[in-house]
JSON list of C-alpha atoms in Angstrom, two decimals:
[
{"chain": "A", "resi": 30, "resn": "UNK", "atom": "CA", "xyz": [-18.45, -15.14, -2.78]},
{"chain": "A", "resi": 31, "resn": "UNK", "atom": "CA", "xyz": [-19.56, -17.70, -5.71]},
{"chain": "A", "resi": 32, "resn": "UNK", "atom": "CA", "xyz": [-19.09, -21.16, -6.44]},
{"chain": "A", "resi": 33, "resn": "UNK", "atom": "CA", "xyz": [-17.39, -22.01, -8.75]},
{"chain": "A", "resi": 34, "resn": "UNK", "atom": "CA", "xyz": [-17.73, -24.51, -11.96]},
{"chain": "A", "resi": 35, "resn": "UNK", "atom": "CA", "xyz": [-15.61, -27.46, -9.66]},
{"chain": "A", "resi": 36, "resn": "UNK", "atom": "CA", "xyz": [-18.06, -27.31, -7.51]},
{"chain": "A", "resi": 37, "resn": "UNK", "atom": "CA", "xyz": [-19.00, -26.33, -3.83]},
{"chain": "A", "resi": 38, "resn": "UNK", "atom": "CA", "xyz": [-15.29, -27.16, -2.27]},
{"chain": "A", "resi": 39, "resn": "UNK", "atom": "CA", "xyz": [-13.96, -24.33, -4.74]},
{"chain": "A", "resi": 40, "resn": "UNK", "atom": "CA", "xyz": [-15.09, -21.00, -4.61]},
{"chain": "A", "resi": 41, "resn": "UNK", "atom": "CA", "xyz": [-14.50, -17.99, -6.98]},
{"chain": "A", "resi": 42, "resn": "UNK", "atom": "CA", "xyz": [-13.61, -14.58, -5.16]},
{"chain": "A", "resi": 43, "resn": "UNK", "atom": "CA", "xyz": [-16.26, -12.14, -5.28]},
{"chain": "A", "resi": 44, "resn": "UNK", "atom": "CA", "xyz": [-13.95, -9.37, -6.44]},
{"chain": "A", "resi": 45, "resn": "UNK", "atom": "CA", "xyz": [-12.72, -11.01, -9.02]},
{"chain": "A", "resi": 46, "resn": "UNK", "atom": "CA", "xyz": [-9.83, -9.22, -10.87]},
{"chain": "A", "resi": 47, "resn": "UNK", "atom": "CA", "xyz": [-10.39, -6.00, -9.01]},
{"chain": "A", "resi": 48, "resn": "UNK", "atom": "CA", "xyz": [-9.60, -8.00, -5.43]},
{"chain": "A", "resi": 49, "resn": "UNK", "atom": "CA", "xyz": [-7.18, -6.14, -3.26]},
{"chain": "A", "resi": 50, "resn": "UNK", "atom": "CA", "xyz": [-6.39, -8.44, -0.50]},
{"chain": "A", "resi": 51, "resn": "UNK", "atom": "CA", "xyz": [-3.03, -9.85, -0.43]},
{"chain": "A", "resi": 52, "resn": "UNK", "atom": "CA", "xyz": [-3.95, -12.94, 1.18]},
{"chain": "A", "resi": 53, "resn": "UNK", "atom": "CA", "xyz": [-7.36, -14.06, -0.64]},
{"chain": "A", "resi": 54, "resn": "UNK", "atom": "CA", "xyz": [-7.38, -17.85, -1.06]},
{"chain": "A", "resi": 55, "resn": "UNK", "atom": "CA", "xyz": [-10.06, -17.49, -3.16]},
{"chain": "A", "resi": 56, "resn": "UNK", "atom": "CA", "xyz": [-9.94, -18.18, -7.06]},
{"chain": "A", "resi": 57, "resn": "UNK", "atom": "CA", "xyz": [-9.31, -15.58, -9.38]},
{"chain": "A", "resi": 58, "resn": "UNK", "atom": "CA", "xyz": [-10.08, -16.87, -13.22]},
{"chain": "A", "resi": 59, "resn": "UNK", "atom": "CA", "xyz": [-8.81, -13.91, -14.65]},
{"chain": "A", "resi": 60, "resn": "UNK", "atom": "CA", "xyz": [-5.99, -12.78, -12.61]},
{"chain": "A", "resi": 61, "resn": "UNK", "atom": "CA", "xyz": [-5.81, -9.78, -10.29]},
{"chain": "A", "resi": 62, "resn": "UNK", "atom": "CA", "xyz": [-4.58, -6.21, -11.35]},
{"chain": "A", "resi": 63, "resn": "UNK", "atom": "CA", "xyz": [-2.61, -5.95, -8.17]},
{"chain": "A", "resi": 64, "resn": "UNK", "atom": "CA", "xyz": [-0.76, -9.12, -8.71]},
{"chain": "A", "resi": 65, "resn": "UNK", "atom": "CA", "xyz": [0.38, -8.07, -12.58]},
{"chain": "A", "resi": 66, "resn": "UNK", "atom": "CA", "xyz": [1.02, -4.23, -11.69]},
{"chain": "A", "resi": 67, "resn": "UNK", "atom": "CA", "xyz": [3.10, -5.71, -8.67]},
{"chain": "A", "resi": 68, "resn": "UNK", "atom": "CA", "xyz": [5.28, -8.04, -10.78]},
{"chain": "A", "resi": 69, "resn": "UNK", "atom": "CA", "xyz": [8.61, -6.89, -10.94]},
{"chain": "A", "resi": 70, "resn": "UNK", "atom": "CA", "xyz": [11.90, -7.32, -12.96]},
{"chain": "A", "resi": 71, "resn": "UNK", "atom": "CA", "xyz": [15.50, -6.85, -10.76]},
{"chain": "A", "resi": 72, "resn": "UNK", "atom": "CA", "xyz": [16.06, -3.47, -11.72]},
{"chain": "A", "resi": 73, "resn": "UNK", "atom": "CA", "xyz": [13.41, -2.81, -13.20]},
{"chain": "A", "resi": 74, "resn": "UNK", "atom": "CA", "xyz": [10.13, -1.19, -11.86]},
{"chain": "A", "resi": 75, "resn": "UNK", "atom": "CA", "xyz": [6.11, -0.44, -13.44]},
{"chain": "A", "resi": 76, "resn": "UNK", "atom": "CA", "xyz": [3.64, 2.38, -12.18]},
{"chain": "A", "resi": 77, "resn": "UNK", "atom": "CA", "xyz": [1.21, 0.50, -10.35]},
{"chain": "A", "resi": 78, "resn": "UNK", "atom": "CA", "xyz": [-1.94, 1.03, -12.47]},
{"chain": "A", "resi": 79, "resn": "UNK", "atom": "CA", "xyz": [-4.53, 1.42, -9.15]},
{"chain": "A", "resi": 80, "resn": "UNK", "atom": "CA", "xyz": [-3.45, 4.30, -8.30]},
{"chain": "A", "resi": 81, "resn": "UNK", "atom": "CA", "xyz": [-6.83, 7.13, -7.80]},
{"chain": "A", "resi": 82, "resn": "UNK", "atom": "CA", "xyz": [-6.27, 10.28, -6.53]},
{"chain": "A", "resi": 83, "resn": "UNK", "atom": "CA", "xyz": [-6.91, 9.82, -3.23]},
{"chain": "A", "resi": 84, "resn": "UNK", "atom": "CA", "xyz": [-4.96, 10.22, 0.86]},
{"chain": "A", "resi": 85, "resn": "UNK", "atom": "CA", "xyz": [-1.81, 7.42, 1.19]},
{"chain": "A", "resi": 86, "resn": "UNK", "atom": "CA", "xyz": [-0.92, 5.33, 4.10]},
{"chain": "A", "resi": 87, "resn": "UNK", "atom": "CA", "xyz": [2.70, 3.43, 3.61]},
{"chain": "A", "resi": 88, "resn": "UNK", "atom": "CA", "xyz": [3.52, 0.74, 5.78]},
{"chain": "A", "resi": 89, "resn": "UNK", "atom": "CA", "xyz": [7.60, 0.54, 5.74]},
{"chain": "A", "resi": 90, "resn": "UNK", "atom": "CA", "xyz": [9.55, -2.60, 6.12]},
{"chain": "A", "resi": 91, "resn": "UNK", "atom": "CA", "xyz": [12.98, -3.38, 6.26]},
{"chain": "A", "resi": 92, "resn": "UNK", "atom": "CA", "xyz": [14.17, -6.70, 7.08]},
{"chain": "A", "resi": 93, "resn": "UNK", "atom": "CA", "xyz": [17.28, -7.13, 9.95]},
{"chain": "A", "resi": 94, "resn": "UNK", "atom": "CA", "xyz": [18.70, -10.65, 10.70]},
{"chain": "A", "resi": 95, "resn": "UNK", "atom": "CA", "xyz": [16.00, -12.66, 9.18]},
{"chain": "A", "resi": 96, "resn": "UNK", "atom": "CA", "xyz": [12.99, -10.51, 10.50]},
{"chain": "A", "resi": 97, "resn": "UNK", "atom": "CA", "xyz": [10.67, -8.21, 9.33]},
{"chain": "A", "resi": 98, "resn": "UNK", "atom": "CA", "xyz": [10.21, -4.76, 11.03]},
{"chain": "A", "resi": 99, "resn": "UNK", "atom": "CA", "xyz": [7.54, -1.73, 10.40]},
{"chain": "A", "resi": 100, "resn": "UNK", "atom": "CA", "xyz": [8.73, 1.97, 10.80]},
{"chain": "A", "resi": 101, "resn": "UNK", "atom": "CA", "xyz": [5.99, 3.14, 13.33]},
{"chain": "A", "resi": 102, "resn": "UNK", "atom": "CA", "xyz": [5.51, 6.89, 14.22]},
{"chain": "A", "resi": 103, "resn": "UNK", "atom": "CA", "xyz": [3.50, 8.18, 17.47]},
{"chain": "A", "resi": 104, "resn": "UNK", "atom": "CA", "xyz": [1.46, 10.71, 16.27]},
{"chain": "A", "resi": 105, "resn": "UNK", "atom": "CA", "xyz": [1.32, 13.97, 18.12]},
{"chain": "A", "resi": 106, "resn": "UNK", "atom": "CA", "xyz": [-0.83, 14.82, 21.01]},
{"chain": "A", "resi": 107, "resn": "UNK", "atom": "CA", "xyz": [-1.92, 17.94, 18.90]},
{"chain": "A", "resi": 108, "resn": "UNK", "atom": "CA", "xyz": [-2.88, 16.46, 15.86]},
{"chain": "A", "resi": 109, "resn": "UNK", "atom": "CA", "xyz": [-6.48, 16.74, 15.29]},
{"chain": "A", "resi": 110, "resn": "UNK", "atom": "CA", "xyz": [-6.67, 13.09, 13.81]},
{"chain": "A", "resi": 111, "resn": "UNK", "atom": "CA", "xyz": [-5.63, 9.98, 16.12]},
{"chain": "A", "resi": 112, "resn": "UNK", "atom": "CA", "xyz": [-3.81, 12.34, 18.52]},
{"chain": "A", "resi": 113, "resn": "UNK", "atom": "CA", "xyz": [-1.16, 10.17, 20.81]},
{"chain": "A", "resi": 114, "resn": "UNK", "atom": "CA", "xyz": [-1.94, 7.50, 18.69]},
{"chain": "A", "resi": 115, "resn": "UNK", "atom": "CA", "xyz": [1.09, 4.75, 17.07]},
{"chain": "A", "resi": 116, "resn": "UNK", "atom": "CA", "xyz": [0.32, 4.86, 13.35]},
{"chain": "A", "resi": 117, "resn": "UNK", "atom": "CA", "xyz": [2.09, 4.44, 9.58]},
{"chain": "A", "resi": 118, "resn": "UNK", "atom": "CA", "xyz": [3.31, 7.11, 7.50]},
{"chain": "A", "resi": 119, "resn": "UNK", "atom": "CA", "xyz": [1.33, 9.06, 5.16]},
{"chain": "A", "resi": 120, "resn": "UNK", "atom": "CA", "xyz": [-1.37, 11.52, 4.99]},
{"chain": "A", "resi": 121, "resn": "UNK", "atom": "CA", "xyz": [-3.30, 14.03, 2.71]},
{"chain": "A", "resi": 122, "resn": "UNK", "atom": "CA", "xyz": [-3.54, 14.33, -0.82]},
{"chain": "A", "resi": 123, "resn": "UNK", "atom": "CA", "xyz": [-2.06, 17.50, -2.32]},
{"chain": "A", "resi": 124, "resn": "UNK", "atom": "CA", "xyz": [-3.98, 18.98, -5.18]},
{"chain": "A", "resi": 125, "resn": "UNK", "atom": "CA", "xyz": [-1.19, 18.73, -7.56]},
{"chain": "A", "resi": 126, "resn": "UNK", "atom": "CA", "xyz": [-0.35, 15.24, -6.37]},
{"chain": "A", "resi": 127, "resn": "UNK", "atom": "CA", "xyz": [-1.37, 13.13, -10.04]},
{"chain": "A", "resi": 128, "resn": "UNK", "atom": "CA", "xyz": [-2.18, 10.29, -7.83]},
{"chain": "A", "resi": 129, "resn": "UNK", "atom": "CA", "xyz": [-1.83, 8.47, -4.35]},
{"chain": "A", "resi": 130, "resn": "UNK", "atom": "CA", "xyz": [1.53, 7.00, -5.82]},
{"chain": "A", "resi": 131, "resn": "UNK", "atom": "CA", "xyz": [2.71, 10.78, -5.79]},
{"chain": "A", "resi": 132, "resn": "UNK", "atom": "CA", "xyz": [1.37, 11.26, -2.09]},
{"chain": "A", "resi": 133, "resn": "UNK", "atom": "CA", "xyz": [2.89, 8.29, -1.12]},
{"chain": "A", "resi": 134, "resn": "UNK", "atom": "CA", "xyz": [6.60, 9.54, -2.00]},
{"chain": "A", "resi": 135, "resn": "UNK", "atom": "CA", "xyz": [6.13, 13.01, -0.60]},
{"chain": "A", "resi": 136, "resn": "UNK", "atom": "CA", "xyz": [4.70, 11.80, 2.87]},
{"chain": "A", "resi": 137, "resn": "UNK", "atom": "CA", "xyz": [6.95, 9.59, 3.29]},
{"chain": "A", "resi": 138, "resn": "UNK", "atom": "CA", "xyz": [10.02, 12.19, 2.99]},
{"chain": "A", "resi": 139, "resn": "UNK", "atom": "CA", "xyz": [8.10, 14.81, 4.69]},
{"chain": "A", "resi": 140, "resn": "UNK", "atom": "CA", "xyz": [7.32, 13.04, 7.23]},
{"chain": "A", "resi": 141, "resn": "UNK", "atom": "CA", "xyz": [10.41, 11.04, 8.37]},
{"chain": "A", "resi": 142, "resn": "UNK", "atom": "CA", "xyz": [12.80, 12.56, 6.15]},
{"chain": "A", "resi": 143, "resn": "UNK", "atom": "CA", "xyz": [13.69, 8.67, 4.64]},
{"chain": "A", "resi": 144, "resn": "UNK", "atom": "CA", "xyz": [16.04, 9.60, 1.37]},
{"chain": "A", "resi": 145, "resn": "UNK", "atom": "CA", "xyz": [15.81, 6.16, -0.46]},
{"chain": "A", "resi": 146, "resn": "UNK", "atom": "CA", "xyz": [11.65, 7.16, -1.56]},
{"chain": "A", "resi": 147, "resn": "UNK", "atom": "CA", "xyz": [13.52, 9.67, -3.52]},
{"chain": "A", "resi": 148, "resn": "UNK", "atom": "CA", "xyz": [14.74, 6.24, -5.40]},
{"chain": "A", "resi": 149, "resn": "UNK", "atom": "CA", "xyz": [11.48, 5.14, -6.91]},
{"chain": "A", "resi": 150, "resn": "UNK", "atom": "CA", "xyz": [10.11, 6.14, -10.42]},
{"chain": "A", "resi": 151, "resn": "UNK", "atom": "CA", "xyz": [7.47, 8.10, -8.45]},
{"chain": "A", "resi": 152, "resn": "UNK", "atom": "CA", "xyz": [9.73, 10.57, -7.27]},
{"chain": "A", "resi": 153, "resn": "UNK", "atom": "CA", "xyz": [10.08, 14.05, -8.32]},
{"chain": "A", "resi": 154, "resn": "UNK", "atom": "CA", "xyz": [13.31, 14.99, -10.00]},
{"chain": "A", "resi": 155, "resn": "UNK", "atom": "CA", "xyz": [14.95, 17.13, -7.32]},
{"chain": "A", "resi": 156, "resn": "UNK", "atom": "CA", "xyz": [14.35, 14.33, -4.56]},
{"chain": "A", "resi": 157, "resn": "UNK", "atom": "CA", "xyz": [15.80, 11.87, -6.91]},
{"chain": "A", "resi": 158, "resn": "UNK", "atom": "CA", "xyz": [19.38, 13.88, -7.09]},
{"chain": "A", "resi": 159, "resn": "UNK", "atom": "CA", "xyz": [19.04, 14.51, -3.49]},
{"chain": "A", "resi": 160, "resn": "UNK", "atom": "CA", "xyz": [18.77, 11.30, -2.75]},
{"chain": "A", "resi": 161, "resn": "UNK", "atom": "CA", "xyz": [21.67, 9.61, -5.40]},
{"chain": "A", "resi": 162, "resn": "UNK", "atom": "CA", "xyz": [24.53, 11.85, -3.60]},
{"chain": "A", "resi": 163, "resn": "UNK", "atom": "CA", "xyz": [23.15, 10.80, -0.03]},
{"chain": "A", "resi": 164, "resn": "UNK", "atom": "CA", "xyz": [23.82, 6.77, 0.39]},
{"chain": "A", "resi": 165, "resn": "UNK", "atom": "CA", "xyz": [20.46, 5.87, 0.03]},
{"chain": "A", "resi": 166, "resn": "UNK", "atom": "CA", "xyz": [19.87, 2.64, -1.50]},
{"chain": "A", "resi": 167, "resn": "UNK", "atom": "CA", "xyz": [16.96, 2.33, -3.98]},
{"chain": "A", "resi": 168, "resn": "UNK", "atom": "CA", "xyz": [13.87, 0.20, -2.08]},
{"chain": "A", "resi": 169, "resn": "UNK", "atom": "CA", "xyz": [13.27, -3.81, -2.86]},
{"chain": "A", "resi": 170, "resn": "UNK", "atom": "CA", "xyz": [9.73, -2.95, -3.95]},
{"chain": "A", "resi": 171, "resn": "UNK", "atom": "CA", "xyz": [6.88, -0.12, -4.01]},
{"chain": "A", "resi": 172, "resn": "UNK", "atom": "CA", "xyz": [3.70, -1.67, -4.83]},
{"chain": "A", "resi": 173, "resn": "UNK", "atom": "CA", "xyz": [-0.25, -0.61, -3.75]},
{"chain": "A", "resi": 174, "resn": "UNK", "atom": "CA", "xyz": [-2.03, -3.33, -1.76]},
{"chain": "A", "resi": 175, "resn": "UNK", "atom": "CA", "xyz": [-5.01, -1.80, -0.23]},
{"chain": "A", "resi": 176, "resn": "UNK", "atom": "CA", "xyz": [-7.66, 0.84, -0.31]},
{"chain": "A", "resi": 177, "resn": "UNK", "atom": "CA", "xyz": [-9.92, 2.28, 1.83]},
{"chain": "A", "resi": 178, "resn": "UNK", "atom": "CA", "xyz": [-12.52, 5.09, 1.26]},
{"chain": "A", "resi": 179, "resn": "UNK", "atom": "CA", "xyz": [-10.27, 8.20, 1.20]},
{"chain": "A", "resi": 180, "resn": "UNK", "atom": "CA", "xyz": [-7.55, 5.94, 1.09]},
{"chain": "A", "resi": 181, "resn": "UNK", "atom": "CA", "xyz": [-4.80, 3.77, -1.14]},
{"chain": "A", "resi": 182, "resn": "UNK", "atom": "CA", "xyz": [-2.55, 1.75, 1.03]},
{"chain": "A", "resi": 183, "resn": "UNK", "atom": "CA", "xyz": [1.77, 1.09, -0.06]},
{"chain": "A", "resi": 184, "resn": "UNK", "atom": "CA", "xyz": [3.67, -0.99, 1.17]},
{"chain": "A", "resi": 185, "resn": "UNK", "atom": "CA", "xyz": [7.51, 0.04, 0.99]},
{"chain": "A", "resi": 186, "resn": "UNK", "atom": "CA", "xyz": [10.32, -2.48, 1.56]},
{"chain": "A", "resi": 187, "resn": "UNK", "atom": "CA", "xyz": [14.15, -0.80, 1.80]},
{"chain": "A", "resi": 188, "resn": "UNK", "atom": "CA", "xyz": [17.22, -2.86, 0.65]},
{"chain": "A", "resi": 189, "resn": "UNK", "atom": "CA", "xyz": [19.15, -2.37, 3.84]},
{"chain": "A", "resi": 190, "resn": "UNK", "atom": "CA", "xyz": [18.56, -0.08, 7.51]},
{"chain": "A", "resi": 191, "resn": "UNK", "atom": "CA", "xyz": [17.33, 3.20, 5.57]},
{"chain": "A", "resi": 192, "resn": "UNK", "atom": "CA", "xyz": [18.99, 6.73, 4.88]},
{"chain": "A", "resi": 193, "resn": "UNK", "atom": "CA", "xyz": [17.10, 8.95, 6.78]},
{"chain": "A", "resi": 194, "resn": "UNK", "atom": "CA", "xyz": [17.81, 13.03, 7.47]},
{"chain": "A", "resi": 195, "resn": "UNK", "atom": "CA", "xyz": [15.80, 15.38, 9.27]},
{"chain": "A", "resi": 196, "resn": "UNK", "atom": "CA", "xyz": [11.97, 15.64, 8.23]},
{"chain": "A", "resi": 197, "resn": "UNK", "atom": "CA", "xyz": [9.94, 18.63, 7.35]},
{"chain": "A", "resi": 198, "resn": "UNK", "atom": "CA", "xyz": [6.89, 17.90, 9.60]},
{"chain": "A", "resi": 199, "resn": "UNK", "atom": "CA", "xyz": [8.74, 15.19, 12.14]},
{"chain": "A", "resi": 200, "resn": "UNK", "atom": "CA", "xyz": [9.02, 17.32, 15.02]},
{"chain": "A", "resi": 201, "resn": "UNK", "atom": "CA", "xyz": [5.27, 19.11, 14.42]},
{"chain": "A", "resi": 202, "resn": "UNK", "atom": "CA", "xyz": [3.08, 15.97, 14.11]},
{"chain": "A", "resi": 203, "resn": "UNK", "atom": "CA", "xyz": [5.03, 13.49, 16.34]},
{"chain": "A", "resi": 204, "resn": "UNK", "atom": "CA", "xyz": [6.14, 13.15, 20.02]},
{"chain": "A", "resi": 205, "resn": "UNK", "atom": "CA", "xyz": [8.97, 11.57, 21.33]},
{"chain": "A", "resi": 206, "resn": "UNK", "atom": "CA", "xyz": [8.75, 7.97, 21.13]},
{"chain": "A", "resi": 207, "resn": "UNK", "atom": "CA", "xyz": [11.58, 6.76, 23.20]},
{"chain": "A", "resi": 208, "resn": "UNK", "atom": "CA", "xyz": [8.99, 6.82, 26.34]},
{"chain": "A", "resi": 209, "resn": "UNK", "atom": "CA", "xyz": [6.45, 4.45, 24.80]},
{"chain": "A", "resi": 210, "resn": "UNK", "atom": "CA", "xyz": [9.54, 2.05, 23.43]},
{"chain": "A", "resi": 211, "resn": "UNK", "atom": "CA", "xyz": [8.98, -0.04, 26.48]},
{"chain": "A", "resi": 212, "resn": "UNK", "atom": "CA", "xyz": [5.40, -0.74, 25.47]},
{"chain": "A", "resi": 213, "resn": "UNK", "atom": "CA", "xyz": [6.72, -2.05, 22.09]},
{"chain": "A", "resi": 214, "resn": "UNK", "atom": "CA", "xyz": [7.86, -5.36, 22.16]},
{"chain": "A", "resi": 215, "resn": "UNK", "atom": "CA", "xyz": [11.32, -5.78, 20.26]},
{"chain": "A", "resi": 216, "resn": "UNK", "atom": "CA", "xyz": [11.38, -2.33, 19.45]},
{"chain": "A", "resi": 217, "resn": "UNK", "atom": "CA", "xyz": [13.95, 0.29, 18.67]},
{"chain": "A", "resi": 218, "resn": "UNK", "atom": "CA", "xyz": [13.71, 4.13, 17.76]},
{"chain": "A", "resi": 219, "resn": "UNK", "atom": "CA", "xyz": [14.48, 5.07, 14.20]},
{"chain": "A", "resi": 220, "resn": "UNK", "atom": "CA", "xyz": [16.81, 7.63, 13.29]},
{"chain": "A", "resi": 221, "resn": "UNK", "atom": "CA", "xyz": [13.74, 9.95, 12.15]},
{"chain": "A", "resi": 222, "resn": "UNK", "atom": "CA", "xyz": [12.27, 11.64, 15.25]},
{"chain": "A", "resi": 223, "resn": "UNK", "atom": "CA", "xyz": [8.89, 10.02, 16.61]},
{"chain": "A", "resi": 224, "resn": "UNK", "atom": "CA", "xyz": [9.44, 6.76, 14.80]},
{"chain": "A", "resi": 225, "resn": "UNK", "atom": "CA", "xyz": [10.46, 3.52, 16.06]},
{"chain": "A", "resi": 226, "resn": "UNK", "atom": "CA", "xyz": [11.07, -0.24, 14.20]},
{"chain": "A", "resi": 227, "resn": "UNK", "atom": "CA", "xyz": [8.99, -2.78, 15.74]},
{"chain": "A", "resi": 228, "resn": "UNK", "atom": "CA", "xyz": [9.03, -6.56, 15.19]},
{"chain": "A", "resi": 229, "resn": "UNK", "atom": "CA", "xyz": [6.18, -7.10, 12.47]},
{"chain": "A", "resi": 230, "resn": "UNK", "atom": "CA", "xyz": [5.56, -10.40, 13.91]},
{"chain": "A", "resi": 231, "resn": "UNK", "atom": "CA", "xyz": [4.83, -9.16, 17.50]},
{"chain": "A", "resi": 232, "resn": "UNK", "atom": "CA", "xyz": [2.28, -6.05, 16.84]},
{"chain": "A", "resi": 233, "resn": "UNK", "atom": "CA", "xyz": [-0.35, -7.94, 18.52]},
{"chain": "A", "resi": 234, "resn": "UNK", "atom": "CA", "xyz": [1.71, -7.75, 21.96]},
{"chain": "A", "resi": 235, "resn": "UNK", "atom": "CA", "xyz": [1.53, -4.05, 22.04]},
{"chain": "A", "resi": 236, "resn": "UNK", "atom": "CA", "xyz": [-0.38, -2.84, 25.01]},
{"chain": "A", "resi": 237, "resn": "UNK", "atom": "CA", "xyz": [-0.93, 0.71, 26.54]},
{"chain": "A", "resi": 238, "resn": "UNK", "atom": "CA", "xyz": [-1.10, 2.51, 23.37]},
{"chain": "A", "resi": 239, "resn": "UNK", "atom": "CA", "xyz": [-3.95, 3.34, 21.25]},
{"chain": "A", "resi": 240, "resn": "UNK", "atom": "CA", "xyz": [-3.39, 1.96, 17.63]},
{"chain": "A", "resi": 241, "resn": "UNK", "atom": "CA", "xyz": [-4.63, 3.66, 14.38]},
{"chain": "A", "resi": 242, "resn": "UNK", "atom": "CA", "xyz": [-7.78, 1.46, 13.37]},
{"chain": "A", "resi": 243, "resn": "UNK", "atom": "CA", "xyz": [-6.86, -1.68, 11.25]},
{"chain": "A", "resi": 244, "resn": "UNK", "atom": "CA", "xyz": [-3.15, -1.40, 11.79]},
{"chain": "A", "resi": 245, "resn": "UNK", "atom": "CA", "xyz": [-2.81, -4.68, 12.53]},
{"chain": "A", "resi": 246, "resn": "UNK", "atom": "CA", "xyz": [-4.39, -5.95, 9.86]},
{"chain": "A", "resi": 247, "resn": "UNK", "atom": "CA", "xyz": [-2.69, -3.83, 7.45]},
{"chain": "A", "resi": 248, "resn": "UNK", "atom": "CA", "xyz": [0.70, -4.58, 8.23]},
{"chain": "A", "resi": 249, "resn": "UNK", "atom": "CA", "xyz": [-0.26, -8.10, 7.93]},
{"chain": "A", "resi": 250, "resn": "UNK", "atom": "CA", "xyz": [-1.31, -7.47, 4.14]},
{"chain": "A", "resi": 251, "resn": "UNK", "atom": "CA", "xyz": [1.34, -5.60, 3.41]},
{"chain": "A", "resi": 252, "resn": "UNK", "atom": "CA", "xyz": [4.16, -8.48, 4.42]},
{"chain": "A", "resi": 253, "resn": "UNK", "atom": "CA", "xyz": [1.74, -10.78, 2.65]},
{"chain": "A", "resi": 254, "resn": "UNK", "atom": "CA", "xyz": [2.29, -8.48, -0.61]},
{"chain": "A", "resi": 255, "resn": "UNK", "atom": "CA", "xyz": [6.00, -8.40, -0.48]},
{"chain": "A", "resi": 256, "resn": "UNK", "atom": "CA", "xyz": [6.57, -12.73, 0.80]},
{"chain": "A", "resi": 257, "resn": "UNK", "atom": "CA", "xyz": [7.10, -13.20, -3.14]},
{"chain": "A", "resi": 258, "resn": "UNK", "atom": "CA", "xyz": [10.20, -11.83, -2.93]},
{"chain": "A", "resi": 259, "resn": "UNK", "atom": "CA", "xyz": [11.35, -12.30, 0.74]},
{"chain": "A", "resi": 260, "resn": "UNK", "atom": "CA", "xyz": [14.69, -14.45, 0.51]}
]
């Protein structure tokens, strides 16, 4: 970090403009590009501009009676990376994918089949008029907030439960969760096979299950991305 021009008690963020953390309490002279690119309009949406051609990782909200929940998945036993592990959606970059924004959208449906992605500007045309005649309900907010090596990190926010219909890859990289639900706190299974909705606010209780590394910590960012606009 620096110090700023105020003085000692003040202190400019290393990152400066380029900062990705949510959270930061650190002073930003010149703004941050995830705070404009984030700004949004009711009704109206922009193509968040930090977008690299890289893997996504989407952590899902939805918000029920006042509280915030995550859509978890258990990964499969089989799965070569965090095997039996609870985890977000996402995964690999595509090589036709223009950017992690793209990945983001087709993970997300692939993975837990959840129609209202096909309701964000990212989404491919055919996904978009699958979704419309489905019920789905276009999402409060799609915005980047992190990134990793390989990595960009979404956050997702639905206006309402979720539309959901049965996933491409569900079945194939997940196990049944409704054995571990009584090692999640608050929890409930999703309609999507392998996925469950946990209290946000109670991740840290979760015992008996390994976690995907920094899932705590990027759930936490996420919610801090989206509190702008929280009622």
């Amino acid at each position: 970090m620096l110090w700023s021009s105020d003085g000692p008690s003040t202190t400019w963020c290393r990152y400066g403009y380029h900062c990705l953390r949510a959270d930061c309490w650190f002073l930003h002279p010149e703004g941050r590009r995830i705070d404009a690119a984030a700004r949004t309009v009711p009704g109206q949406w922009t193509q968040h501009a930090g977008a690299r051609q890289k893997n996504a990782q989407v952590v899902i909200l939805r918000r029920s009676l006042g509280n915030l929940y995550v859509l978890l998945q258990l990964r499969s036993f089989a799965m070569p990376v965090m095997p039996g592990h609870l985890a977000t959606v996402g995964g690999m970059r595509d090589a036709v994918d223009r950017d992690s924004s793209i990945t983001a959208v087709r993970e997300v449906f692939e993975e837990c089949g959840l129609l209202d992605v096909g309701l964000v500007p990212q989404a491919p045309h055919n996904l978009r008029q699958h979704a419309q005649g489905s019920g789905a309900r276009q999402p409060k907010h799609f915005s980047k907030f992190g990134e990793g090596k390989e990595v960009d990190w979404w956050v997702l926010l639905l206006d309402g439960p979720g539309t959901f219909e049965k996933s491409m890859d569900g079945e194939r990289e997940c196990e049944d969760i409704s054995l571990a639900l009584p090692r999640l706190p608050g929890a409930e299974a999703a309609e999507c096979f392998g996925h469950a909705w946990v209290p946000a606010w109670r991740l840290h209780e979760i015992a008996g299950l390994p976690l995907m590394g920094g899932l705590l910590r990027r759930v936490s960012d996420a919610v801090a991305a989206v509190a702008h606009i929280l009622p």
